[in-house]
XYZ file of C-alpha atoms in Angstrom:
83
model
C 6.783 -30.889 144.305
C 7.744 -32.855 141.222
C 5.564 -30.648 139.019
C 7.208 -27.497 140.518
C 10.643 -28.769 139.815
C 9.779 -29.706 136.236
C 8.386 -26.160 135.646
C 11.523 -24.577 137.138
C 13.818 -26.822 135.092
C 11.699 -26.076 131.975
C 11.988 -22.304 132.582
C 15.744 -22.482 133.101
C 16.186 -24.721 130.049
C 14.074 -22.370 127.835
C 16.008 -19.291 129.038
C 19.364 -20.979 128.473
C 18.395 -22.240 125.038
C 17.199 -18.878 123.990
C 20.545 -17.293 125.096
C 22.465 -19.953 123.106
C 20.476 -19.884 119.906
C 19.916 -16.796 117.860
C 16.229 -16.081 117.227
C 15.236 -17.802 120.450
C 11.919 -17.261 122.008
C 10.897 -14.284 124.060
C 8.804 -14.234 127.152
C 8.803 -16.226 130.426
C 5.830 -18.348 129.525
C 6.995 -19.205 126.007
C 10.462 -20.020 127.376
C 8.879 -22.358 130.018
C 6.888 -24.170 127.349
C 9.931 -24.456 125.151
C 11.955 -25.849 128.026
C 9.281 -28.366 128.964
C 8.869 -29.477 125.376
C 12.645 -29.494 125.031
C 12.821 -31.895 127.856
C 10.519 -34.289 126.034
C 12.392 -33.896 122.710
C 15.767 -34.111 124.370
C 14.718 -37.257 126.262
C 13.545 -38.871 123.058
C 16.729 -37.907 121.187
C 18.966 -39.224 124.082
C 16.989 -42.467 124.160
C 17.462 -42.904 120.441
C 21.155 -42.351 120.672
C 21.283 -44.525 123.875
C 23.072 -41.745 125.662
C 22.723 -40.631 129.267
C 23.170 -37.018 130.627
C 23.337 -38.266 134.103
C 20.742 -38.265 136.716
C 19.296 -35.519 138.956
C 18.485 -31.945 138.216
C 21.638 -31.216 136.254
C 21.146 -34.115 134.001
C 17.533 -33.147 133.399
C 18.533 -29.503 132.766
C 21.204 -30.683 130.144
C 18.652 -32.786 128.311
C 15.978 -30.082 128.334
C 18.408 -27.420 127.082
C 19.568 -29.627 124.217
C 15.959 -30.512 123.278
C 14.958 -26.736 123.429
C 17.889 -25.913 121.241
C 16.597 -28.491 118.713
C 13.140 -26.987 118.803
C 14.486 -23.457 118.280
C 16.560 -24.686 115.271
C 13.455 -26.307 113.731
C 11.378 -23.155 114.400
C 14.121 -20.972 112.792
C 14.173 -23.247 109.774
C 10.469 -23.175 109.370
C 10.329 -19.321 109.898
C 13.126 -18.797 107.463
C 11.373 -20.864 104.722
C 8.171 -18.887 105.107
C 9.944 -15.549 104.283
């Protein structure tokens, strides 16, 4: 059940991040991947800053959304530089 919840949180985080950031990813699979990677990146950033977003599903979602936003910002910067 843990894997299923991680996938659902990743999907939600990817969708929310793509709504917040312009130039966000399109597609359900890409948003899920972005959200899952965002959870890892967000967890790493939060641990570096020694900050906690709380526990449970809502805390995981907040961390994953922030991580996904960071990934979208990096992607946008790289894509803009290539043009």
